[in-house]
CSV table of C-alpha atoms in Angstrom, one decimal:
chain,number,residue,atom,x,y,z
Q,499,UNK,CA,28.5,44.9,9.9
Q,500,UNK,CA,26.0,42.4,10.5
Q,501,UNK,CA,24.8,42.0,6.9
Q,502,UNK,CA,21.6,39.6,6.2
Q,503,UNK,CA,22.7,36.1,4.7
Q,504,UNK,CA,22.4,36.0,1.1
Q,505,UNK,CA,22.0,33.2,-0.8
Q,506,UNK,CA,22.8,33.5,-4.7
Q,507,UNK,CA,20.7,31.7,-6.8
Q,508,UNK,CA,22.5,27.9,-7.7
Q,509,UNK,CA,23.6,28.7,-11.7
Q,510,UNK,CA,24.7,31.7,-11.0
Q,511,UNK,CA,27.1,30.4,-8.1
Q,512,UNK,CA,28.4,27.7,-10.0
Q,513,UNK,CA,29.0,29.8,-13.0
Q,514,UNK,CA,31.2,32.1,-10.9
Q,515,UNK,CA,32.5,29.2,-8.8
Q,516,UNK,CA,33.6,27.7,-12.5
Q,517,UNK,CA,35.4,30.7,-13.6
Q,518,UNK,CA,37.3,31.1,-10.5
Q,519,UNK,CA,38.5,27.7,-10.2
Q,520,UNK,CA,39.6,27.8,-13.4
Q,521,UNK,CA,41.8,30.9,-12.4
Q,522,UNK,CA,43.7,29.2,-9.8
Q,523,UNK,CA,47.4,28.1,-10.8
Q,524,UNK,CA,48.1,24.2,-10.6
Q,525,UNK,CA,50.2,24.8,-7.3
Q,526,UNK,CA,46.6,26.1,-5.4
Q,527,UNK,CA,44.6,23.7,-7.8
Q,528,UNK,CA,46.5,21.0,-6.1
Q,529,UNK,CA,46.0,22.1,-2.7
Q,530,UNK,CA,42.4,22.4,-2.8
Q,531,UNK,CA,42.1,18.8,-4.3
Q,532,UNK,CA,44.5,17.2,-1.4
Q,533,UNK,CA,42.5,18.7,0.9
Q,534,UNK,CA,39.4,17.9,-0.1
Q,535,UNK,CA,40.6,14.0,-0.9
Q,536,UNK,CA,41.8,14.2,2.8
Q,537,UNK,CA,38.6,15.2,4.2
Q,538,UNK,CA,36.5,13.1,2.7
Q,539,UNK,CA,39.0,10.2,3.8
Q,540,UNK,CA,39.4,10.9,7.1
Q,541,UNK,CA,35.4,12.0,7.7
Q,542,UNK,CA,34.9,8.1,6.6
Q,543,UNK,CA,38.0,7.0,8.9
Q,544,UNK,CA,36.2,9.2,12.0
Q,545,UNK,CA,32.7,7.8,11.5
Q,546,UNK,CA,34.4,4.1,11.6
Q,547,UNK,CA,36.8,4.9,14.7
Q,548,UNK,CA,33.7,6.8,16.7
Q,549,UNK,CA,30.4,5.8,15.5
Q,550,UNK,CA,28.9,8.5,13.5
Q,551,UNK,CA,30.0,11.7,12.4
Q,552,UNK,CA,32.7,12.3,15.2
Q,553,UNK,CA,32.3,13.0,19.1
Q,554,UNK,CA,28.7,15.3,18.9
Q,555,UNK,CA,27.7,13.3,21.4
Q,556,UNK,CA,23.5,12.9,21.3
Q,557,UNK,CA,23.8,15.0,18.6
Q,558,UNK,CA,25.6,13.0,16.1
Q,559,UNK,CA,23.1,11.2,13.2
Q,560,UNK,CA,26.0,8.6,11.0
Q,561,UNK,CA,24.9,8.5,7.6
Q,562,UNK,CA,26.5,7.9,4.4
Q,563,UNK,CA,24.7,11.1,3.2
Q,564,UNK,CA,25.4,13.5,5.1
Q,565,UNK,CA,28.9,14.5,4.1
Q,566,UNK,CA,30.7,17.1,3.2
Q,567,UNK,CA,29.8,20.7,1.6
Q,568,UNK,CA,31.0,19.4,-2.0
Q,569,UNK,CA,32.2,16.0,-3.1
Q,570,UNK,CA,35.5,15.7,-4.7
Q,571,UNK,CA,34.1,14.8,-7.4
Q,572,UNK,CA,32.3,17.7,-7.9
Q,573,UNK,CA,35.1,19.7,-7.3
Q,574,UNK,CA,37.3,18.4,-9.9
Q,575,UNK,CA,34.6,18.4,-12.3
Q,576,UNK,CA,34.9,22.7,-11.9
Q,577,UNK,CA,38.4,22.4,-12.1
Q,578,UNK,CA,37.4,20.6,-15.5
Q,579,UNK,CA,35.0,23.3,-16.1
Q,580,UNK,CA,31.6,20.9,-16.1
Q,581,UNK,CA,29.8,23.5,-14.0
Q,582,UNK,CA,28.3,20.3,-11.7
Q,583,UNK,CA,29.4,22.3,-8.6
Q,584,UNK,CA,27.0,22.3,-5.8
Q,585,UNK,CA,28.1,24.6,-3.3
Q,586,UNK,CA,27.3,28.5,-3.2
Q,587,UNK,CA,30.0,29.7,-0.9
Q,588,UNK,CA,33.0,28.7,-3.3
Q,589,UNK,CA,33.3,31.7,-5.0
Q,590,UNK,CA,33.8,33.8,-1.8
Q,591,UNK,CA,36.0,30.3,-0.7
Q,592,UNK,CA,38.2,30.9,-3.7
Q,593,UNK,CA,38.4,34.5,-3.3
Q,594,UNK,CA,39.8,34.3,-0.4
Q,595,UNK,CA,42.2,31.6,-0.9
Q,596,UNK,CA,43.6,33.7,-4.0
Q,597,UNK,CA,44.3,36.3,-0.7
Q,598,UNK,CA,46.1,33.9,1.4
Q,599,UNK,CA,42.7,34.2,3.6
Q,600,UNK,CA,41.5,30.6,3.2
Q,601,UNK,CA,44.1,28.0,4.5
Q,602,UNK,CA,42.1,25.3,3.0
Q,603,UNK,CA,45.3,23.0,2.9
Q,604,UNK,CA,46.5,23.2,6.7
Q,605,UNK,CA,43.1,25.1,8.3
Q,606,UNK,CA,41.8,25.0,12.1
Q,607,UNK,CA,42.0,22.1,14.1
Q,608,UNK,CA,37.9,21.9,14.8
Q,609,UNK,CA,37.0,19.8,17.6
Q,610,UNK,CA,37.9,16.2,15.6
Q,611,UNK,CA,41.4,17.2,15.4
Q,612,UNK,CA,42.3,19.0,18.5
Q,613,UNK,CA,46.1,18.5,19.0
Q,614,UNK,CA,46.0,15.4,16.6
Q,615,UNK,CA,49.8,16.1,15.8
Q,616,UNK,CA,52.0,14.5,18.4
Q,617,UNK,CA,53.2,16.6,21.0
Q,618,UNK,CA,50.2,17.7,22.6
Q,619,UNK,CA,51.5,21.2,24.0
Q,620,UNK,CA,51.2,25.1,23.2
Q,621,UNK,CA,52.7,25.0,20.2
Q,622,UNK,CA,50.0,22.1,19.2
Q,623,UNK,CA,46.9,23.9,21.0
Q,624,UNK,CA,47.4,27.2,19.5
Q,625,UNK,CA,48.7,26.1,15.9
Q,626,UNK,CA,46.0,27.7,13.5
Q,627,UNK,CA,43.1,28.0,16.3
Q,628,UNK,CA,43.2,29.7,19.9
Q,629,UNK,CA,46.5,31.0,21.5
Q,630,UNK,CA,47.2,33.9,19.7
Q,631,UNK,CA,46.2,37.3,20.2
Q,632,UNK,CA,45.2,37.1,24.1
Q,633,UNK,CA,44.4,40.7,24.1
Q,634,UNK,CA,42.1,41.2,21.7
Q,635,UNK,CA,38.7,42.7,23.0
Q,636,UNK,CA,35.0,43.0,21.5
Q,637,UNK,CA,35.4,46.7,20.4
Q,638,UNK,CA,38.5,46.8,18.8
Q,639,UNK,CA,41.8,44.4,17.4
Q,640,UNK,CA,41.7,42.6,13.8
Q,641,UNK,CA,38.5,40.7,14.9
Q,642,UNK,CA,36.8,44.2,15.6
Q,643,UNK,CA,33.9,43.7,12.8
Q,644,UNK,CA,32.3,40.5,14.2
Q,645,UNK,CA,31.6,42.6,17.7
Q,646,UNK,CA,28.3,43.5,16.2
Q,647,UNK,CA,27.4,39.7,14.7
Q,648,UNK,CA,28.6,38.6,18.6
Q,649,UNK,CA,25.9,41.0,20.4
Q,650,UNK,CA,23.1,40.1,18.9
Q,651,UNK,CA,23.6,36.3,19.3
Q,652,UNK,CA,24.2,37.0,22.5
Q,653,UNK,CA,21.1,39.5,23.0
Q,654,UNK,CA,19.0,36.9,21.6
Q,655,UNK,CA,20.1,33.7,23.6
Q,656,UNK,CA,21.2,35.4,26.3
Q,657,UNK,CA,24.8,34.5,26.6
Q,658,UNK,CA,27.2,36.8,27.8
Q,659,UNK,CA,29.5,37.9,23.9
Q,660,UNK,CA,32.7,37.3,25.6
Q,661,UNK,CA,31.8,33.7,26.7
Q,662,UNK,CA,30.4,33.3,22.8
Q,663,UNK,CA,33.7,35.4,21.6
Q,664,UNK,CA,36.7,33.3,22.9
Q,665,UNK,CA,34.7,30.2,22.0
Q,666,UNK,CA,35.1,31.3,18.0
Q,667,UNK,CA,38.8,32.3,18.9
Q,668,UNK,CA,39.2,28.8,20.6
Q,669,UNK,CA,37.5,27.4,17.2
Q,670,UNK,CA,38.6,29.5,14.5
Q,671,UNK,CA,41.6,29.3,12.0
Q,672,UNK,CA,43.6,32.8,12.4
Q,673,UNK,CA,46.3,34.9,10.3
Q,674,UNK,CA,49.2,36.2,12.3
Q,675,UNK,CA,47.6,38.6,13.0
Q,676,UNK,CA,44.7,36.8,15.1
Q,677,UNK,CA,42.6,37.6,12.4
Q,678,UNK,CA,39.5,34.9,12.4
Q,679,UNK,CA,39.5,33.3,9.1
Q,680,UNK,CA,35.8,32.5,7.9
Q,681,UNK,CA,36.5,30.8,4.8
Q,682,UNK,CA,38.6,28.0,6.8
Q,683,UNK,CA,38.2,24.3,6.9
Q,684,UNK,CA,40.0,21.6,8.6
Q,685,UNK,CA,41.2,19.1,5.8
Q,686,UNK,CA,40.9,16.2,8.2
Q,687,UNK,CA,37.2,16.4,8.9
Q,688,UNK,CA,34.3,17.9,8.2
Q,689,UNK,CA,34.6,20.7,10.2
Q,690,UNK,CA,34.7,24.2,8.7
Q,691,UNK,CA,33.9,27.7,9.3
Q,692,UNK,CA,34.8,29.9,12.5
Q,693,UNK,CA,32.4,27.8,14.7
Q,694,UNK,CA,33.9,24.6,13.4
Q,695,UNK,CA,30.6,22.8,12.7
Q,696,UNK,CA,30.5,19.4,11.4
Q,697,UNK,CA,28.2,18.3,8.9
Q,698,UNK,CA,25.9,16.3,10.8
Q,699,UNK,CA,25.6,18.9,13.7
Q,700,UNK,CA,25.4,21.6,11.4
Q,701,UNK,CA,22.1,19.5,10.0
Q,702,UNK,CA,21.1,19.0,13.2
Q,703,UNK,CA,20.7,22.4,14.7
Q,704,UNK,CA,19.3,23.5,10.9
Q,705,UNK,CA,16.2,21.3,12.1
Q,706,UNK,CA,16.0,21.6,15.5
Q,707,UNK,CA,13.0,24.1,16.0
Q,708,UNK,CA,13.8,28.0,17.6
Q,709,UNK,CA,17.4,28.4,16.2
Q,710,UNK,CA,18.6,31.2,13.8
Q,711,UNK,CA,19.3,28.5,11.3
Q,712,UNK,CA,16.3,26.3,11.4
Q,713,UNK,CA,14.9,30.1,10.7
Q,714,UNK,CA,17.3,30.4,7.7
Q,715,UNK,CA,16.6,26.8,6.8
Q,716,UNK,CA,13.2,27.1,6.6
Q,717,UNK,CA,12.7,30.5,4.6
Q,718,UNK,CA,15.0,29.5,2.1
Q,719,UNK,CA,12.7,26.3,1.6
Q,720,UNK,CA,15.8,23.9,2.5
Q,721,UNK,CA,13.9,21.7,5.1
Q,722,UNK,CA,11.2,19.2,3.8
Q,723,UNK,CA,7.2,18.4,5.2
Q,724,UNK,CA,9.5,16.5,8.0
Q,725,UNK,CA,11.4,19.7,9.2
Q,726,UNK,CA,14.7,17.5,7.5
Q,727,UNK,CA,17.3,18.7,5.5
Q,728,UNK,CA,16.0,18.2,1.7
Q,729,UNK,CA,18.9,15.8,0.1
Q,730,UNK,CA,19.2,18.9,-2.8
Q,731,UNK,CA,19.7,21.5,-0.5
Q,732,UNK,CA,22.1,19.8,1.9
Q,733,UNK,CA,25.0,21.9,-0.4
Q,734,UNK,CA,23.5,25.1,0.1
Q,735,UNK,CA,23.0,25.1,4.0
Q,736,UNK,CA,26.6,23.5,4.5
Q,737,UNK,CA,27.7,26.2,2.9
Q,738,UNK,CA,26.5,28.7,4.7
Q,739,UNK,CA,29.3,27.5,7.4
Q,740,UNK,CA,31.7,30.1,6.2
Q,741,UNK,CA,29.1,32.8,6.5
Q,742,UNK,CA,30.4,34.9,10.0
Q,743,UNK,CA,26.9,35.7,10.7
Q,744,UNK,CA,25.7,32.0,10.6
Q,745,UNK,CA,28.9,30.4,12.1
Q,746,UNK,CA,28.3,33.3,15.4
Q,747,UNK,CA,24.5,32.9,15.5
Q,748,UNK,CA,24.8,28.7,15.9
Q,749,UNK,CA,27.8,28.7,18.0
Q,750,UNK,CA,25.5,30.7,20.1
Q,751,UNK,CA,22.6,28.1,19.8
Q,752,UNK,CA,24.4,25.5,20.1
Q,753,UNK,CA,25.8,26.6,23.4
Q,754,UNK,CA,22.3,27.3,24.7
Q,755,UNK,CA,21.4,24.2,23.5
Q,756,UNK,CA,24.6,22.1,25.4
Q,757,UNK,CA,24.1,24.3,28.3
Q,758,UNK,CA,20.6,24.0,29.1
Q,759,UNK,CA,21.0,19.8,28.1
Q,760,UNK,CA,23.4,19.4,31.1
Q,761,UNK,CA,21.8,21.3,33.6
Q,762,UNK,CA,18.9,18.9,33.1
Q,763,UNK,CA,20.9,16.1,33.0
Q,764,UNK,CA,22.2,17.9,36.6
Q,765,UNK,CA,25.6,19.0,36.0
Q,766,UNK,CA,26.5,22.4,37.6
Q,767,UNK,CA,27.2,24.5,34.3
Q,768,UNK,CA,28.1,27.5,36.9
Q,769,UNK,CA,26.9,31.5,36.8
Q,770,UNK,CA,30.0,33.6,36.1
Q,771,UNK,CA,31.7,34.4,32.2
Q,772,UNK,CA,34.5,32.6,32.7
Q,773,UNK,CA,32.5,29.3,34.2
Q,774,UNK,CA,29.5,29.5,31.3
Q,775,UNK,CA,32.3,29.3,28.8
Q,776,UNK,CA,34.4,26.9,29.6
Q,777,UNK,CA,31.1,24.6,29.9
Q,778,UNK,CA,29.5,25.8,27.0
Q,779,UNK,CA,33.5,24.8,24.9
Q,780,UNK,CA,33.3,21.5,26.7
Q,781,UNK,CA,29.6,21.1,25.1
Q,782,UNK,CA,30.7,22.5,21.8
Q,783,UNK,CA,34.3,20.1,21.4
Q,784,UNK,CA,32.8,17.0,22.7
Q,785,UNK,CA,28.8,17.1,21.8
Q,786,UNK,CA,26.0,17.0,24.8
Q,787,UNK,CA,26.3,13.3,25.2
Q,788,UNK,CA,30.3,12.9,25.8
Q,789,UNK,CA,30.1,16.1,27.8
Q,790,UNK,CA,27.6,15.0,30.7
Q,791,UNK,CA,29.6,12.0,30.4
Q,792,UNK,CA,33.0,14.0,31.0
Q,793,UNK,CA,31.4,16.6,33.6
Q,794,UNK,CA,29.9,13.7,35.5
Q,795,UNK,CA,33.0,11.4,35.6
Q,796,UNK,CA,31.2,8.7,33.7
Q,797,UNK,CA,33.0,8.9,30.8
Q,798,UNK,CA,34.2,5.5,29.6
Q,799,UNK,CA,37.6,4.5,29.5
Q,800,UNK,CA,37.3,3.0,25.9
Q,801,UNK,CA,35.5,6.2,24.6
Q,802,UNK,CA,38.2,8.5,26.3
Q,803,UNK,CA,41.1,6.4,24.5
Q,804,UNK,CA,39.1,6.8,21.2
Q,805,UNK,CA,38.4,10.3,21.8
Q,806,UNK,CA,42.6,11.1,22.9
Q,807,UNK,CA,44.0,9.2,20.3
Q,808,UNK,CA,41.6,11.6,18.0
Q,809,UNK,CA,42.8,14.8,19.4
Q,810,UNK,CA,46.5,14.5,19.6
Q,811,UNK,CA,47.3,11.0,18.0
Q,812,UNK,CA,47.9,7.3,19.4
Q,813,UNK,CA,51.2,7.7,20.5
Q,814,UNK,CA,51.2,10.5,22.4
Q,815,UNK,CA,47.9,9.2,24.1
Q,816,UNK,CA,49.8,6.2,25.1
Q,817,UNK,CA,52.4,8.0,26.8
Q,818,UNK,CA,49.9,10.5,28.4
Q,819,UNK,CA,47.6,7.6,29.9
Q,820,UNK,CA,50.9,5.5,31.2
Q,821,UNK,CA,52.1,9.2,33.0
Q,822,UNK,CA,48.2,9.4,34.2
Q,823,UNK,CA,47.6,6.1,35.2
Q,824,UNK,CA,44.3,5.6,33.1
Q,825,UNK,CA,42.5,6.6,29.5
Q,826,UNK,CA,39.7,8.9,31.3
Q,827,UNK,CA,42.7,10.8,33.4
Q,828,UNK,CA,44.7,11.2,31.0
Q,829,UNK,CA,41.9,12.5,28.4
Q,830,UNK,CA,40.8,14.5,31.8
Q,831,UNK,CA,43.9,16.3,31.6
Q,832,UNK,CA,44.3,16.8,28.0
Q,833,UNK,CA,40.9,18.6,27.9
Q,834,UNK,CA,40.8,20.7,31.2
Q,835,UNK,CA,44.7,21.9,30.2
Q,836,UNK,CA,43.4,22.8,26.7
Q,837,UNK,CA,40.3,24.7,28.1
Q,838,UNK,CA,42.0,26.5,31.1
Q,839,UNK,CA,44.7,28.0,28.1
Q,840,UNK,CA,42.3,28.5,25.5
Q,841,UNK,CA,39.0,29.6,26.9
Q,842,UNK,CA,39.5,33.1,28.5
Q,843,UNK,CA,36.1,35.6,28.2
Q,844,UNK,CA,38.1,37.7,29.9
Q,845,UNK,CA,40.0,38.5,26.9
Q,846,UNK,CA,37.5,39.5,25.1
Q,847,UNK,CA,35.8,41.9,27.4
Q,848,UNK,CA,35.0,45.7,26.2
């Protein structure tokens, strides 16, 4: 179940990336191409509104280059069949999407998008991500082959699985079924996989020293005499997103990472499942920075309009901070409400 990464060589990728492409009809052609022109747009419109590559906090690094796993342009030059693709993981991508098991056109909300259509309640929290398919346990249920990927992630950081578990759910694009869907992405951002990584703190965690992916990084020769991301590799290790084995092992990291970061900033991450998780989600949806800011009360009331009007769009912010009396209580409330529905370990117990 928990099968080593492999990484095909780059010709051979884009030779079967090419042919499949070229198998889609014009209908899923389409779709792929509005997605992708929408996520490069709105990962420009994010980095303007924000400051850097969305709300990671510490962790997010703004730069022109660091962008998304393929540009459009390379993508409609394998539509065209120039073979100029850059990206490794779109055969499996395509493969999927041929099965109805890649919604590249309408994916998971990630943590940019959280409730960003107006409305702001169940129905908007659980479309496409968490919500669905409470019962669903490590051992068995649709999501019953990622039980071994979840264990050892959380052997080797020391997390409890179910804390790590309804973190993915929370994060991950489903089927209806509750299936997790690997090969997802949301189309407004940059955010893909069943972690839900951006670009920049995908990057980040690939060269930050001790994690599985600065590991994978490094023995597949993608980090240069700097420990960076090399500019010609950047493809191949943002691809590696919509691996299940990579997406677990990081989300695991990164919750280390965000969990160890506020206790020494002295916030009170709490000993039990249910309390590690819901801290570790905060971490993971807001980035270390804006999370000691929001566990601290410090969080500014310019940053937690910016950071509302992200998740669930201006106008519904507006009315939530008149009913609350204020930006940061009415983010506050947003948040909390989200992670009290969506962030259950308990679900996920054997």
């Amino acid at each position: 179940m928990s099968d080593p990464v492999a990484v095909p060589a780059a010709s051979g990728g884009h030779a079967a990336a090419g042919t499949q492409m070229r198998g889609l009809d014009p209908a899923q052609k389409a779709k792929l191409i509005y997605a992708q022109a929408r996520s490069e747009m709105s990962d420009r419109l994010w980095r303007a509104a924000l400051g850097g590559d969305g709300p990671d906090g510490d962790n997010s690094r703004p730069s022109e280059k660091r962008g998304l796993p393929m540009s459009l342009e390379a993508l409609l030059g394998l539509l065209e069949g120039d073979g100029k693709t850059p990206s490794s993981a779109l055969p499996a991508m395509v493969a999927a999407m041929q099965r109805g098991e890649a919604p590249v056109g309408d994916g998971s909300g990630g943590r940019r998008e959280r409730g960003a259509r107006d409305g702001g309640g169940d129905a908007d929290a659980n479309a496409g991500r968490g919500g669905q398919g409470g019962d669903l346990a490590l051992g068995h249920g649709p999501n019953a082959r990622y039980a071994p990927m979840l264990g050892a992630a959380a052997s080797r950081t020391g997390l409890p699985a179910a804390a790590l578990a309804t973190i993915v759910h929370a994060e991950a694009a489903k089927d209806g079924d509750g299936r997790w869907l690997p090969y997802s992405r949301n189309p407004r951002s940059s955010a893909a996989g069943l972690g839900q990584f951006l670009s920049s703190t995908w990057e980040g965690e690939a060269e930050r020293a001790g994690t599985w992916l600065n590991a994978t990084a490094r023995a597949n020769g993608w980090l240069n005499e700097r420990g960076h991301v090399r500019g010609d590799a950047r493809a191949e290790l943002l691809s590696l997103r919509y691996d299940p084995q990579a997406a677990i092992e990081t989300t695991a990291d990164y919750a280390r990472a965000n969990l160890d970061g506020l206790r020494k900033a002295g916030v009170t991450v709490g000993s039990g499942v249910e309390e590690l998780a819901r801290t570790a989600y905060i971490g993971h949806h807001l980035g270390r920075g804006d999370a000691v800011r929001f566990l601290t009360g410090s969080l500014d009331p310019a940053r937690a309009r910016r950071l509302l009007d992200a998740q669930i769009g201006e106008a519904q912010a507006s009315r939530r901070i008149e009913q609350a009396g204020s930006a940061v209580a009415a983010h506050r409330s947003w948040l909390l409400d989200f992670v009290g529905r969506n962030i259950k370990p308990a679900n996920f117990a054997a």
